[in-house]
Short mmCIF file of C-alpha atoms in Angstrom, two decimals:
data_model
loop_
_atom_site.label_atom_id
_atom_site.label_comp_id
_atom_site.label_asym_id
_atom_site.label_seq_id
_atom_site.Cartn_x
_atom_site.Cartn_y
_atom_site.Cartn_z
CA MET E 11 105.29 96.51 102.28
CA ARG E 12 104.36 96.69 105.94
CA ALA E 13 106.38 96.11 109.09
CA THR E 14 105.80 95.07 112.66
CA ARG E 15 108.05 95.21 115.69
CA LEU E 16 109.42 91.91 116.92
CA ALA E 17 110.93 90.68 120.13
CA THR E 18 113.96 88.51 119.66
CA GLY E 19 117.59 88.61 120.66
CA ALA E 20 120.22 89.78 118.22
CA VAL E 21 122.74 87.29 116.97
CA THR E 22 126.31 88.54 116.74
CA ALA E 23 128.55 87.56 113.85
CA ALA E 24 131.59 89.12 112.29
CA ALA E 25 131.23 90.44 108.77
CA THR E 26 133.27 88.63 106.18
CA ALA E 27 135.98 90.61 104.45
CA LEU E 28 135.61 90.71 100.69
CA ALA E 29 138.44 90.46 98.20
CA LEU E 30 138.80 93.30 95.73
CA SER E 31 138.81 92.47 92.06
CA LEU E 32 141.72 93.80 89.99
CA PRO E 33 141.12 95.63 86.70
CA LEU E 34 141.93 93.78 83.50
CA THR E 35 144.62 94.95 81.15
CA ALA E 36 143.48 95.90 77.64
CA ALA E 37 144.80 92.59 76.28
CA GLN E 38 143.07 90.59 79.01
CA ALA E 39 139.83 92.46 78.44
CA ALA E 40 139.96 91.76 74.70
CA THR E 41 140.58 88.07 75.35
CA ALA E 42 137.76 87.91 77.89
CA THR E 43 135.37 89.62 75.49
CA ALA E 44 136.24 87.27 72.67
CA ALA E 45 135.68 84.23 74.88
CA ALA E 46 132.54 85.53 76.60
CA PRO E 47 129.44 83.35 76.24
CA ALA E 48 126.08 84.71 75.15
CA ALA E 49 124.44 86.99 77.67
CA ALA E 50 122.82 85.10 80.52
CA GLY E 51 119.10 85.28 81.14
CA ALA E 52 117.55 83.84 78.00
CA GLY E 53 114.21 82.08 78.16
CA TYR E 54 112.51 80.81 81.27
CA TRP E 55 114.51 80.13 84.42
CA HIS E 56 114.86 77.28 86.90
CA THR E 57 116.81 76.65 90.07
CA SER E 58 119.80 74.49 90.88
CA GLY E 59 120.82 74.48 94.53
CA ARG E 60 121.17 78.12 95.57
CA GLN E 61 121.38 79.49 92.05
CA ILE E 62 118.86 80.54 89.39
CA LEU E 63 119.78 79.34 85.90
CA ASP E 64 118.48 80.39 82.49
CA GLU E 65 117.34 78.05 79.73
CA ASP E 66 121.01 77.52 78.74
CA ASN E 67 121.94 76.71 82.36
CA GLN E 68 123.81 79.96 82.80
CA ALA E 69 123.52 81.52 86.25
CA VAL E 70 121.60 84.81 86.50
CA ARG E 71 121.27 87.42 89.21
CA ILE E 72 118.04 89.31 89.86
CA ALA E 73 119.03 92.89 90.71
CA GLY E 74 115.90 94.94 90.44
CA ILE E 75 113.36 97.45 91.67
CA ASN E 76 109.78 97.50 92.95
CA TRP E 77 107.33 99.68 91.01
CA PHE E 78 104.05 99.71 92.89
CA GLY E 79 100.55 101.01 92.20
CA PHE E 80 98.47 98.21 90.69
CA GLU E 81 97.68 97.11 94.26
CA THR E 82 96.23 100.54 95.13
CA SER E 83 92.98 102.24 94.14
CA ASN E 84 94.76 103.67 91.09
CA TYR E 85 94.89 100.09 89.70
CA VAL E 86 98.04 100.92 87.71
CA VAL E 87 101.69 101.66 88.48
CA HIS E 88 102.17 105.07 90.04
CA GLY E 89 103.87 107.98 88.37
CA LEU E 90 102.06 107.75 85.05
CA TRP E 91 100.36 110.96 86.15
CA SER E 92 103.78 112.52 85.61
CA ARG E 93 105.65 110.55 82.94
CA ASP E 94 105.35 108.11 80.05
CA TYR E 95 105.73 104.51 81.17
CA LYS E 96 108.33 103.75 78.52
CA SER E 97 110.60 106.54 79.70
CA MET E 98 110.43 105.15 83.24
CA ILE E 99 111.36 101.63 82.15
CA ASP E 100 114.15 103.04 79.99
CA GLN E 101 115.46 104.92 83.03
CA MET E 102 115.38 101.78 85.18
CA LYS E 103 117.46 100.03 82.55
CA SER E 104 119.90 102.95 82.30
CA LEU E 105 120.49 102.79 86.05
CA GLY E 106 121.40 99.10 85.88
CA TYR E 107 118.27 97.46 87.28
CA ASN E 108 117.47 94.26 85.40
CA THR E 109 114.15 93.16 86.92
CA ILE E 110 110.88 94.85 87.91
CA ARG E 111 108.72 93.49 90.73
CA ILE E 112 105.16 94.66 90.08
CA PRO E 113 102.70 94.37 92.99
CA TYR E 114 98.99 93.96 92.26
CA SER E 115 95.74 93.16 94.04
CA ASP E 116 92.97 90.83 92.93
CA ASP E 117 90.85 93.89 92.12
CA ILE E 118 92.59 94.19 88.74
CA PHE E 119 90.82 91.01 87.62
CA LYS E 120 87.37 92.58 88.07
CA SER E 121 85.61 93.85 84.96
CA THR E 122 84.47 96.94 86.85
CA THR E 123 88.01 98.08 87.70
CA VAL E 124 89.13 101.18 85.82
CA PRO E 125 92.74 102.40 86.07
CA ASN E 126 93.07 106.08 86.82
CA SER E 127 95.54 108.97 87.26
CA ILE E 128 97.30 108.55 83.91
CA ASP E 129 98.45 111.61 81.97
CA PHE E 130 97.82 111.32 78.23
CA SER E 131 98.82 114.88 77.34
CA SER E 132 101.60 115.64 74.86
CA GLY E 133 101.61 112.06 73.64
CA LYS E 134 102.41 110.51 77.03
CA ASN E 135 101.13 106.96 77.57
CA ALA E 136 99.21 107.21 74.31
CA ASP E 137 98.95 103.45 73.80
CA LEU E 138 97.40 102.97 77.26
CA GLN E 139 94.27 105.00 76.52
CA GLY E 140 91.08 103.02 76.94
CA LEU E 141 92.84 99.97 78.36
CA GLY E 142 92.00 98.07 81.53
CA SER E 143 94.53 97.28 84.26
CA LEU E 144 95.50 93.88 82.85
CA GLN E 145 95.90 95.30 79.36
CA ILE E 146 98.16 98.04 80.73
CA LEU E 147 100.15 95.38 82.55
CA ASP E 148 100.52 93.63 79.19
CA LYS E 149 102.04 96.81 77.75
CA LEU E 150 104.48 97.19 80.63
CA VAL E 151 105.58 93.57 80.38
CA ALA E 152 106.02 93.80 76.61
CA TYR E 153 108.11 96.97 76.80
CA ALA E 154 110.21 95.70 79.72
CA GLY E 155 111.01 92.62 77.67
CA GLN E 156 112.05 94.73 74.70
CA ASP E 157 114.40 96.61 77.05
CA GLY E 158 115.98 93.39 78.33
CA LEU E 159 114.32 93.50 81.76
CA LYS E 160 112.51 90.62 83.45
CA VAL E 161 109.30 90.94 85.47
CA ILE E 162 108.17 89.27 88.69
CA LEU E 163 104.47 89.64 89.43
CA ASP E 164 103.62 90.06 93.11
CA ARG E 165 100.15 89.26 94.41
CA HIS E 166 100.43 91.97 97.05
CA ARG E 167 96.91 92.17 98.49
CA PRO E 168 93.51 90.54 98.11
CA ASP E 169 92.04 93.98 97.31
CA ALA E 170 93.19 97.58 97.12
CA SER E 171 92.15 98.50 100.67
CA ALA E 172 94.92 97.04 102.86
CA GLN E 173 97.52 94.35 103.38
CA SER E 174 96.16 91.08 104.79
CA ALA E 175 97.84 88.76 107.27
CA LEU E 176 96.65 85.66 105.44
CA TRP E 177 96.43 84.96 101.73
CA TYR E 178 92.64 85.14 101.85
CA THR E 179 89.90 87.26 103.44
CA SER E 180 86.14 86.87 103.81
CA ALA E 181 85.71 88.95 100.65
CA VAL E 182 88.49 87.23 98.67
CA PRO E 183 88.57 83.51 99.51
CA GLU E 184 91.42 81.15 98.70
CA THR E 185 89.54 79.89 95.63
CA THR E 186 89.60 83.41 94.14
CA TRP E 187 93.30 83.80 94.96
CA ILE E 188 94.17 80.55 93.19
CA THR E 189 91.86 81.18 90.23
CA ASN E 190 93.46 84.57 89.62
CA LEU E 191 96.98 83.22 90.05
CA LYS E 192 96.26 80.60 87.40
CA SER E 193 94.71 83.24 85.16
CA ILE E 194 97.72 85.53 85.25
CA ALA E 195 100.11 82.59 84.84
CA SER E 196 98.21 81.53 81.71
CA ARG E 197 98.07 85.11 80.45
CA TYR E 198 101.86 85.26 80.17
CA ALA E 199 102.48 81.66 79.10
CA GLY E 200 105.01 81.80 76.29
CA GLN E 201 106.23 85.25 77.35
CA ASP E 202 109.45 84.66 79.23
CA THR E 203 109.74 88.29 80.29
CA VAL E 204 107.57 87.20 83.22
CA VAL E 205 109.84 84.73 85.01
CA GLY E 206 107.78 84.10 88.11
CA ILE E 207 105.07 84.98 90.60
CA ASP E 208 105.41 86.05 94.23
CA LEU E 209 102.38 84.22 95.65
CA HIS E 210 101.41 86.62 98.47
CA ASN E 211 103.05 89.60 100.08
CA GLU E 212 104.17 89.54 103.71
CA PRO E 213 102.15 86.82 105.45
CA HIS E 214 102.12 87.56 109.20
CA ASP E 215 100.51 86.44 112.45
CA PRO E 216 98.37 84.34 112.64
CA ALA E 217 100.05 82.85 109.54
CA CYS E 218 102.30 79.95 110.56
CA TRP E 219 104.90 77.79 108.84
CA GLY E 220 104.62 74.03 109.31
CA CYS E 221 101.86 74.04 111.92
CA GLY E 222 99.63 71.86 109.76
CA ASP E 223 96.46 73.97 110.05
CA THR E 224 95.26 74.48 106.46
CA ALA E 225 93.57 77.75 107.47
CA THR E 226 96.81 79.36 108.68
CA ASP E 227 99.77 77.26 107.48
CA TRP E 228 101.32 79.48 104.83
CA ARG E 229 103.75 76.79 103.71
CA LEU E 230 100.86 74.45 102.80
CA ALA E 231 98.97 77.28 101.09
CA ALA E 232 102.06 78.15 99.07
CA GLN E 233 102.25 74.55 97.90
CA ARG E 234 98.61 74.58 96.82
CA ALA E 235 98.95 77.89 95.01
CA GLY E 236 102.37 77.09 93.55
CA ASN E 237 101.11 73.85 92.06
CA ALA E 238 98.08 75.65 90.63
CA VAL E 239 100.34 78.23 88.96
CA LEU E 240 102.58 75.51 87.55
CA SER E 241 99.58 73.62 86.18
CA ALA E 242 98.88 76.73 84.07
CA ASN E 243 102.49 77.58 83.24
CA PRO E 244 105.08 74.99 84.35
CA ASN E 245 107.99 77.25 83.36
CA LEU E 246 107.51 79.88 86.05
CA LEU E 247 109.52 80.33 89.21
CA ILE E 248 107.45 80.29 92.39
CA PHE E 249 108.56 82.94 94.89
CA VAL E 250 107.53 82.12 98.47
CA GLU E 251 107.87 84.67 101.24
CA GLY E 252 108.31 83.84 104.90
CA VAL E 253 105.98 84.54 107.82
CA GLN E 254 106.32 86.68 110.94
CA THR E 255 106.73 84.08 113.69
CA PHE E 256 108.22 80.58 113.78
CA ASN E 257 108.48 78.57 117.01
CA GLY E 258 108.04 81.73 119.07
CA THR E 259 110.69 83.79 117.28
CA SER E 260 109.33 86.80 115.42
CA GLY E 261 110.74 88.77 112.52
CA TRP E 262 109.66 91.21 109.85
CA TRP E 263 106.36 90.46 108.13
CA GLY E 264 107.19 87.93 105.41
CA GLY E 265 110.82 87.92 106.53
CA ASN E 266 110.99 84.85 108.76
CA LEU E 267 112.04 81.77 106.78
CA MET E 268 113.38 79.78 109.72
CA GLY E 269 110.80 77.06 109.08
CA VAL E 270 112.22 76.15 105.67
CA ALA E 271 114.92 73.97 107.27
CA GLN E 272 112.30 71.64 108.73
CA TYR E 273 109.39 72.25 106.36
CA PRO E 274 110.56 73.07 102.81
CA VAL E 275 108.04 73.98 100.12
CA GLN E 276 107.59 70.95 97.86
CA LEU E 277 106.02 71.44 94.43
CA ASP E 278 104.96 69.07 91.65
CA VAL E 279 107.52 70.59 89.29
CA ALA E 280 111.11 70.38 90.50
CA ASN E 281 113.54 73.31 90.65
CA ARG E 282 110.97 76.08 90.79
CA VAL E 283 111.04 77.39 94.39
CA VAL E 284 112.78 80.63 95.31
CA TYR E 285 112.42 81.79 98.91
CA SER E 286 111.81 85.49 99.47
CA ALA E 287 112.65 87.61 102.52
CA HIS E 288 111.81 91.22 103.33
CA ASP E 289 114.11 93.34 105.49
CA TYR E 290 113.90 96.97 106.57
CA ALA E 291 115.58 99.67 108.62
CA THR E 292 114.51 102.06 111.37
CA SER E 293 112.57 104.36 109.06
CA VAL E 294 110.04 101.50 108.88
CA ALA E 295 110.26 100.19 112.46
CA GLN E 296 112.69 99.85 115.36
CA GLN E 297 114.09 96.42 116.10
CA SER E 298 116.21 95.16 118.98
CA TRP E 299 119.26 94.54 116.81
CA PHE E 300 119.55 98.16 115.78
CA SER E 301 120.38 99.13 119.39
CA ASP E 302 122.77 96.23 119.97
CA PRO E 303 126.23 97.56 120.95
CA SER E 304 127.78 95.47 118.18
CA PHE E 305 125.59 96.95 115.42
CA PRO E 306 126.12 96.73 112.45
CA ASP E 307 128.53 93.80 112.87
CA ASN E 308 125.67 91.77 114.37
CA MET E 309 123.55 92.00 111.21
CA PRO E 310 125.07 89.11 109.18
CA GLY E 311 124.16 86.77 112.03
CA ILE E 312 120.60 88.12 112.11
CA TRP E 313 120.20 87.61 108.39
CA ASP E 314 121.79 84.13 108.58
CA LYS E 315 119.26 83.15 111.22
CA TYR E 316 116.11 84.28 109.42
CA TRP E 317 116.86 83.54 105.77
CA GLY E 318 120.53 83.62 104.78
CA TYR E 319 121.14 80.03 105.89
CA ILE E 320 118.96 78.80 103.02
CA PHE E 321 121.46 80.21 100.52
CA LYS E 322 124.55 79.32 102.53
CA GLN E 323 123.43 75.70 102.98
CA ASN E 324 122.66 75.42 99.26
CA ILE E 325 119.00 74.63 99.93
CA ALA E 326 117.50 77.06 97.40
CA PRO E 327 117.97 80.55 95.95
CA VAL E 328 117.03 83.47 98.19
CA TRP E 329 115.54 86.72 96.88
CA VAL E 330 115.22 89.77 99.11
CA GLY E 331 112.05 90.97 97.44
CA GLU E 332 111.82 94.17 99.48
CA PHE E 333 114.30 96.27 101.44
CA GLY E 334 114.45 100.02 101.76
CA THR E 335 114.96 103.09 103.92
CA THR E 336 114.79 106.87 103.80
CA LEU E 337 118.49 106.86 104.82
CA ALA E 338 117.61 109.68 107.25
CA SER E 339 119.54 108.19 110.18
CA THR E 340 123.12 107.00 110.57
CA THR E 341 121.75 103.65 111.72
CA ASP E 342 119.88 103.20 108.45
CA GLN E 343 122.93 104.15 106.42
CA LYS E 344 125.02 101.54 108.23
CA TRP E 345 122.25 98.97 107.81
CA LEU E 346 122.04 99.44 104.04
CA ALA E 347 125.81 99.34 103.61
CA ALA E 348 125.99 96.13 105.67
CA LEU E 349 123.13 94.52 103.75
CA ALA E 350 124.69 95.34 100.36
CA THR E 351 127.89 93.64 101.51
CA TYR E 352 125.96 90.63 102.84
CA LEU E 353 124.09 90.22 99.55
CA ARG E 354 127.50 89.66 97.88
CA PRO E 355 129.01 92.17 95.41
CA THR E 356 128.64 91.06 91.81
CA ALA E 357 132.25 91.88 90.94
CA THR E 358 133.41 89.31 93.48
CA TYR E 359 130.73 86.60 93.36
CA GLY E 360 128.92 87.06 90.06
CA ALA E 361 125.53 85.37 89.98
CA ASP E 362 126.42 83.09 92.91
CA SER E 363 124.71 85.63 95.12
CA PHE E 364 121.49 86.63 96.81
CA HIS E 365 118.83 88.10 94.51
CA TRP E 366 117.06 91.37 95.26
CA THR E 367 114.53 94.03 94.27
CA PHE E 368 114.80 97.32 96.16
CA TRP E 369 111.76 99.07 97.62
CA SER E 370 111.06 101.21 95.74
CA TRP E 371 111.19 103.02 92.41
CA ASN E 372 108.32 105.20 93.65
CA PRO E 373 109.14 108.28 95.74
CA ASN E 374 105.68 108.05 97.37
CA SER E 375 106.49 105.19 99.73
CA GLY E 376 105.94 106.98 103.02
CA ASP E 377 108.45 105.19 105.24
CA THR E 378 111.21 104.52 102.69
CA GLY E 379 110.99 107.01 99.82
CA GLY E 380 112.31 105.80 96.50
CA ILE E 381 115.09 105.78 93.96
CA LEU E 382 113.24 108.63 92.27
CA LYS E 383 112.76 111.92 94.07
CA ASP E 384 109.38 113.61 94.41
CA ASP E 385 109.45 115.02 90.88
CA TRP E 386 109.31 111.43 89.57
CA THR E 387 112.35 112.11 87.39
CA THR E 388 115.43 113.00 89.45
CA VAL E 389 117.43 110.05 90.79
CA ASP E 390 118.42 109.90 94.45
CA THR E 391 122.04 109.19 93.56
CA VAL E 392 123.06 108.60 97.20
CA LYS E 393 120.48 105.85 97.70
CA ASP E 394 121.12 104.37 94.27
CA GLY E 395 124.85 104.45 94.99
CA TYR E 396 124.49 102.04 97.92
CA LEU E 397 123.23 99.45 95.41
CA ALA E 398 125.95 99.92 92.80
CA SER E 399 128.09 96.97 93.91
CA ILE E 400 125.20 94.48 93.78
CA LYS E 401 123.68 95.45 90.45
CA ALA E 402 124.04 92.91 87.67
CA PRO E 403 123.90 92.70 83.86
CA GLY E 404 120.63 92.96 81.98
CA PHE E 405 119.14 90.16 79.94
CA PRO E 406 118.58 89.49 76.24
CA ALA E 407 115.70 91.48 74.80
CA GLY E 408 112.61 89.56 73.80
CA GLY E 409 109.86 87.88 75.72
CA GLY E 410 107.15 87.18 73.19
CA THR E 411 104.13 89.17 72.08
CA ASP E 412 101.51 91.21 73.84
CA PRO E 413 98.90 88.65 75.02
CA GLY E 414 96.16 91.24 75.30
CA THR E 415 95.97 91.81 71.56
CA PRO E 416 95.23 89.61 68.56
CA GLY E 417 98.18 87.73 67.11
CA GLU E 418 96.97 88.33 63.57
CA GLY E 419 95.18 91.28 62.02
CA THR E 420 95.41 94.22 59.68
CA ALA E 421 97.41 97.28 60.65
CA THR E 422 95.87 100.43 59.17
CA CYS E 423 95.64 104.06 60.22
CA THR E 424 94.23 107.44 59.25
CA ALA E 425 95.53 110.94 59.96
CA ALA E 426 93.56 114.16 60.47
CA TYR E 427 95.10 117.64 60.16
CA THR E 428 93.84 120.64 62.16
CA THR E 429 95.19 124.20 62.01
CA THR E 430 95.31 125.37 65.63
CA SER E 431 96.49 128.94 64.97
CA ASP E 432 97.39 131.09 61.95
CA TRP E 433 98.74 134.63 62.14
CA GLY E 434 99.61 135.14 58.47
CA GLY E 435 103.34 135.06 58.90
CA GLY E 436 103.19 131.55 60.40
CA PHE E 437 100.92 128.84 61.73
CA ASN E 438 100.64 125.88 64.14
CA ALA E 439 98.86 122.62 63.43
CA GLU E 440 98.07 119.29 65.05
CA VAL E 441 97.89 115.91 63.35
CA LYS E 442 95.97 113.06 64.99
CA VAL E 443 96.83 109.49 63.96
CA THR E 444 94.09 106.91 64.62
CA ASN E 445 94.47 103.14 64.52
CA THR E 446 91.64 101.97 62.26
CA GLY E 447 92.87 98.38 61.95
CA THR E 448 92.38 95.17 63.91
CA THR E 449 95.86 94.91 65.42
CA PRO E 450 97.96 97.40 67.41
CA LEU E 451 100.32 99.69 65.51
CA LYS E 452 104.01 99.32 66.19
CA SER E 453 104.84 102.48 64.23
CA TRP E 454 103.26 104.96 61.82
CA GLN E 455 104.20 107.38 59.06
CA VAL E 456 102.17 110.33 57.75
CA LYS E 457 102.78 112.03 54.39
CA TRP E 458 101.34 115.11 52.69
CA THR E 459 102.15 117.74 50.09
CA TRP E 460 101.69 121.47 50.71
CA SER E 461 99.61 123.40 48.18
CA GLY E 462 101.78 126.49 48.68
CA ALA E 463 105.25 127.48 49.88
CA GLN E 464 104.87 126.31 53.48
CA GLN E 465 108.02 125.14 55.27
CA ILE E 466 108.00 123.34 58.63
CA THR E 467 110.04 125.17 61.26
CA ASN E 468 109.58 122.73 64.14
CA MET E 469 107.73 119.53 65.05
CA TRP E 470 107.04 117.79 68.36
CA ASN E 471 106.11 114.18 69.16
CA ALA E 472 107.29 113.13 65.69
CA THR E 473 110.30 113.58 63.38
CA TYR E 474 110.07 114.87 59.84
CA THR E 475 111.75 115.36 56.49
CA GLN E 476 110.66 117.91 53.89
CA SER E 477 111.68 117.87 50.25
CA GLY E 478 110.16 120.77 48.32
CA THR E 479 106.49 120.67 49.19
CA ALA E 480 106.48 116.97 50.22
CA VAL E 481 106.55 116.16 53.96
CA THR E 482 107.04 112.83 55.74
CA ALA E 483 106.43 112.61 59.52
CA VAL E 484 107.38 109.51 61.53
CA ASN E 485 106.35 108.66 65.09
CA ALA E 486 108.60 109.43 68.04
CA ALA E 487 109.98 106.57 70.14
CA HIS E 488 107.30 106.97 72.80
CA ASN E 489 104.14 107.10 70.65
CA GLY E 490 104.64 104.64 67.81
CA ALA E 491 102.62 101.92 69.51
CA VAL E 492 98.90 102.66 69.21
CA ALA E 493 96.17 100.34 70.45
CA VAL E 494 93.25 99.31 68.26
CA SER E 495 90.90 102.32 68.00
CA GLY E 496 93.48 104.39 69.90
CA SER E 497 95.23 107.50 68.68
CA ALA E 498 98.45 109.49 68.92
CA SER E 499 99.07 113.13 68.07
CA PHE E 500 101.93 115.33 67.00
CA GLY E 501 102.23 119.04 66.42
CA LEU E 502 104.11 121.34 64.09
CA GLY E 503 104.86 124.94 63.35
CA GLY E 504 105.56 126.45 59.96
CA ALA E 505 105.51 129.50 57.71
CA PRO E 506 103.99 131.26 55.95
CA GLY E 507 100.39 131.01 57.10
CA GLY E 508 97.27 131.11 55.02
CA GLY E 509 97.67 127.72 53.38
CA SER E 510 94.91 125.22 52.80
CA VAL E 511 94.55 121.98 54.77
CA PRO E 512 96.63 119.28 53.03
CA SER E 513 95.46 115.79 52.17
CA LEU E 514 97.21 113.21 54.43
CA SER E 515 98.08 109.56 53.93
CA CYS E 516 98.92 107.27 56.87
CA THR E 517 100.99 104.09 56.69
CA ALA E 518 100.93 101.67 59.63
CA GLY E 519 103.86 99.58 60.80
#
């Protein structure tokens, strides 16, 4: 995300009043439930007019969140220094977000790139230890799919240093951009959790749309890159952002799609293009329309002009890939309320609506903040509340297997027991489970028999049963998955002390 001021006149339009939906009676609800089709969102998606349809031709609505970090010098999503990645994805799901947009830079494809700032203590992120950025991305995609969330990958920057106006730089030429796009498209072929790729984030001046110069015409570059992606995985959606300036009229970086009317993106595979706009409030930059006397009633006309017409004229689906604000000013509060109404409440319009991913999940976005507060756990319920009317149902769980690991192999494990303290009347111990097989563990179970009268009094990072002297410990939800050669640990307390170290058996799942 970046913004630049623009100079253009505001367009005034009246906001459309929305009808309120009436609650169903119990009988009506039962009838509706009985007649309801399978949940929308299965498989790969395609477009039809202004809608996105699933493999069964049911309309879906992207209603999601941006989780950034892979595009920075941490080379991994942010916040893992504070929490386990699975708990974050679970929380996204619990709040009603159904899609994650994950920005990255081309640095993650380099063999020398090492992700950093991940907390592995107390069993957090245990299955990410020793993995590279792409392998960690594999884990995030796999778990999101299990949770019924979809993923859109966003090539945000050529490298981790800064946003670029064009899709290439002297250090990262177009050939590298396209090679890496094809590589990541192939990586997730067959995994329909990844539904598409946002080709490049926020093209801006001197990027043009329809000017015909192959060095600066973003529309032509998007066609080249989109076709390359589809040659590697023809099932993906191709998300194409706008530019800054078209025919002398400027807008937000990536937010000006006025050129689509005259110069649409044309790909070799039909029904794959989704246009993407970015839109922000005054916490990012001031714009002329915010000081218009008719604000916020002028905003629907502004949005119609830059990108909304594409949806309203049934040209293609439109996805607002980024929008956000700190909500510190009254202007920003009015802007977000107006935008949520413009994007069409789900209760009224269903999936015949604009698509969106809010910026951002992260609290460390300097000019917008996030859905999470600075502790990386507490939800900003006011900000999240503005989005309630445009959230949409989740999708069927699934999405294939982790591409970064072998499809076949032997799952085996060992467990090592260490007494960490013993004061006679009681003791503490740690058990380390190590994946000794050739395929990742999905779960594990450790068993042992005490030689004396020891009874477990508490256990953390695992659950247990004890019958007489026999103990069975099973992984917790967050640390059952263990990479090849990786490990996970759990701890326990018991009494009395003074016992010998038991012999452990480990069973892999």
